[in-house]
Coordinates of C-alpha atoms in Angstrom, one line a residue:
X1 CA -94.0 81.8 154.3
X2 CA -97.3 81.9 152.8
X3 CA -98.9 85.2 151.6
X4 CA -101.5 84.7 154.3
X5 CA -98.9 84.7 157.1
X6 CA -97.1 87.7 155.7
X7 CA -100.2 89.8 155.4
X8 CA -101.4 89.2 159.0
X9 CA -105.1 89.7 159.4
X10 CA -105.7 91.2 156.0
X11 CA -105.0 87.8 154.3
X12 CA -107.2 85.8 156.6
X13 CA -110.4 87.8 155.8
X14 CA -112.1 86.1 152.9
X15 CA -114.3 89.1 151.8
X16 CA -113.9 92.7 153.0
X17 CA -117.1 94.5 154.0
X18 CA -118.0 97.2 151.6
X19 CA -117.6 100.7 153.1
X20 CA -120.5 103.1 152.6
X21 CA -120.5 106.8 153.3
X22 CA -123.7 108.5 154.3
X23 CA -124.5 112.2 154.8
X24 CA -123.3 115.2 152.8
X25 CA -120.6 115.3 150.2
X26 CA -117.4 117.0 151.5
X27 CA -116.0 120.1 149.8
X28 CA -112.9 118.2 149.1
X29 CA -114.8 115.9 146.8
X30 CA -116.2 118.8 144.9
X31 CA -112.8 120.4 144.6
X32 CA -111.4 117.2 143.3
X33 CA -114.1 117.0 140.7
X34 CA -113.5 120.6 139.6
X35 CA -109.8 120.0 139.3
X36 CA -110.5 116.9 137.2
X37 CA -112.7 118.9 135.0
X38 CA -110.0 121.5 134.3
X39 CA -109.6 123.5 137.4
X40 CA -109.9 127.3 137.9
X41 CA -109.4 128.2 134.1
X42 CA -112.1 125.9 132.9
X43 CA -114.6 127.2 135.7
X44 CA -113.6 130.7 134.7
X45 CA -114.6 130.0 131.0
X46 CA -117.8 128.5 132.3
X47 CA -118.5 131.5 134.5
X48 CA -117.9 133.9 131.6
X49 CA -120.0 131.9 129.1
X50 CA -122.9 131.8 131.6
X51 CA -122.8 135.6 132.3
X52 CA -122.8 136.3 128.6
X53 CA -125.6 133.9 128.0
X54 CA -127.7 135.4 130.8
X55 CA -126.9 138.9 129.5
X56 CA -128.1 138.0 126.0
X57 CA -131.3 136.4 127.5
X58 CA -132.0 139.7 129.5
X59 CA -131.3 141.9 126.6
X60 CA -133.7 139.8 124.4
X61 CA -136.3 140.1 127.1
X62 CA -135.7 143.8 127.4
X63 CA -136.1 144.2 123.7
X64 CA -139.4 142.4 123.8
X65 CA -140.6 144.8 126.6
X66 CA -139.5 147.8 124.5
X67 CA -141.3 146.4 121.5
X68 CA -144.5 145.9 123.5
X69 CA -144.4 149.3 125.2
X70 CA -143.3 151.2 122.1
X71 CA -140.2 152.5 123.7
X72 CA -142.0 153.9 126.8
X73 CA -140.4 151.3 129.2
X74 CA -140.0 152.7 132.7
X75 CA -136.6 151.2 133.1
X76 CA -134.8 153.0 130.3
X77 CA -137.2 155.1 128.1
X78 CA -136.2 155.3 124.4
X79 CA -137.6 157.9 122.1
X80 CA -137.9 158.0 118.4
X81 CA -138.8 154.3 117.9
X82 CA -141.4 153.2 115.4
X83 CA -144.8 151.9 116.7
X84 CA -144.9 148.4 117.9
X85 CA -146.9 147.4 114.7
X86 CA -143.6 147.9 112.7
X87 CA -142.5 144.3 112.5
X88 CA -139.7 145.0 110.1
X89 CA -137.9 147.0 112.8
X90 CA -138.6 144.9 116.0
X91 CA -138.8 141.3 114.7
X92 CA -135.3 141.0 113.3
X93 CA -133.7 142.2 116.4
X94 CA -135.9 140.0 118.6
X95 CA -135.3 137.0 116.4
X96 CA -131.5 137.6 116.5
X97 CA -131.7 137.8 120.3
X98 CA -133.5 134.5 120.4
X99 CA -131.0 132.9 118.0
X100 CA -128.0 134.2 120.2
X101 CA -129.6 133.0 123.3
X102 CA -130.2 129.6 121.7
X103 CA -126.6 129.4 120.7
X104 CA -125.2 130.4 124.0
X105 CA -127.5 128.0 125.8
X106 CA -126.3 125.2 123.5
X107 CA -122.7 126.3 123.9
X108 CA -123.0 126.1 127.7
X109 CA -124.6 122.7 127.5
X110 CA -121.8 121.5 125.1
X111 CA -119.2 123.1 127.4
X112 CA -120.4 121.4 130.6
X113 CA -121.4 118.0 129.1
X114 CA -118.7 117.5 126.5
X115 CA -115.7 119.4 127.5
X116 CA -115.8 119.6 131.4
X117 CA -117.8 116.5 132.1
X118 CA -115.9 114.4 129.6
X119 CA -112.5 115.7 130.9
X120 CA -113.5 114.9 134.5
X121 CA -114.8 111.6 133.6
X122 CA -111.7 110.6 131.8
X123 CA -109.3 111.8 134.5
X124 CA -111.3 110.2 137.3
X125 CA -111.7 106.9 135.4
X126 CA -107.9 106.9 134.6
X127 CA -107.1 107.4 138.3
X128 CA -109.5 104.6 139.3
X129 CA -108.0 102.2 136.8
X130 CA -104.5 103.1 137.8
X131 CA -105.3 102.6 141.5
X132 CA -106.8 99.2 140.8
X133 CA -104.0 98.0 138.6
X134 CA -101.5 99.1 141.2
X135 CA -103.4 97.4 144.1
X136 CA -101.8 94.5 146.0
X137 CA -102.9 90.9 145.4
X138 CA -104.7 90.9 148.9
X139 CA -107.1 93.5 147.4
X140 CA -108.3 91.2 144.7
X141 CA -108.4 88.2 147.1
X142 CA -110.7 89.9 149.6
X143 CA -112.8 92.1 147.2
X144 CA -115.4 90.4 145.1
X145 CA -115.0 91.1 141.3
X146 CA -118.6 92.3 141.1
X147 CA -117.7 95.2 143.5
X148 CA -114.7 96.1 141.4
X149 CA -116.8 96.0 138.2
X150 CA -119.4 98.1 139.8
X151 CA -117.0 100.9 140.5
X152 CA -116.0 100.9 136.8
X153 CA -119.7 100.8 135.6
X154 CA -122.4 102.0 137.8
X155 CA -120.4 104.5 139.8
X156 CA -118.8 106.2 136.9
X157 CA -122.0 106.2 135.1
X158 CA -123.4 108.3 138.0
X159 CA -120.5 110.6 137.6
X160 CA -120.8 110.9 133.9
X161 CA -124.6 111.4 133.7
X162 CA -126.3 112.3 136.8
X163 CA -123.6 114.6 138.4
X164 CA -123.3 116.5 135.1
X165 CA -127.0 117.0 134.8
X166 CA -127.2 118.2 138.4
X167 CA -124.4 120.7 137.7
X168 CA -126.3 121.9 134.6
X169 CA -129.4 122.4 136.7
X170 CA -127.5 124.2 139.4
X171 CA -126.0 126.6 137.0
X172 CA -129.3 127.3 135.2
X173 CA -131.1 127.9 138.6
X174 CA -128.3 130.1 140.0
X175 CA -128.1 132.3 136.9
X176 CA -131.8 132.6 136.7
X177 CA -132.0 133.8 140.2
X178 CA -129.0 136.3 139.8
X179 CA -130.2 137.5 136.4

């Protein structure tokens, strides 16, 4: 018997209609992406790094307030500090705080983009390739090659670039609000 007769209706359809989901993204999808990025240990490292980064930012801002007020800040008054005009005392600590803030911000971006994003991208792309390579022949007969190529190019580009940038923005906004 021919392949068409064995497959029933699936072999008779020349081209399958492309399915498209609308609405919100399910939590299952987010969990799968987080698992592909490294799971709970990777997210814990990211959380710790973000807390340290925000703490350094807050400490640097507080030091600037101490410098401006001359140690008379209402939050935590400090006594015995030199006057605000003493740049040799205040400027190195403030510059160090700015440098640490820049290093932690760069580290977070590197962690999210290069470590977590690249890991998730590699794992999801590998799963996609394995699923396509393991597909039955009827899949290739009924699915236009352009649609398959689109999954490997446009859709993975969206995961690699747009999703990672959205996650970065979400992290920055959340920690700005919490801090």
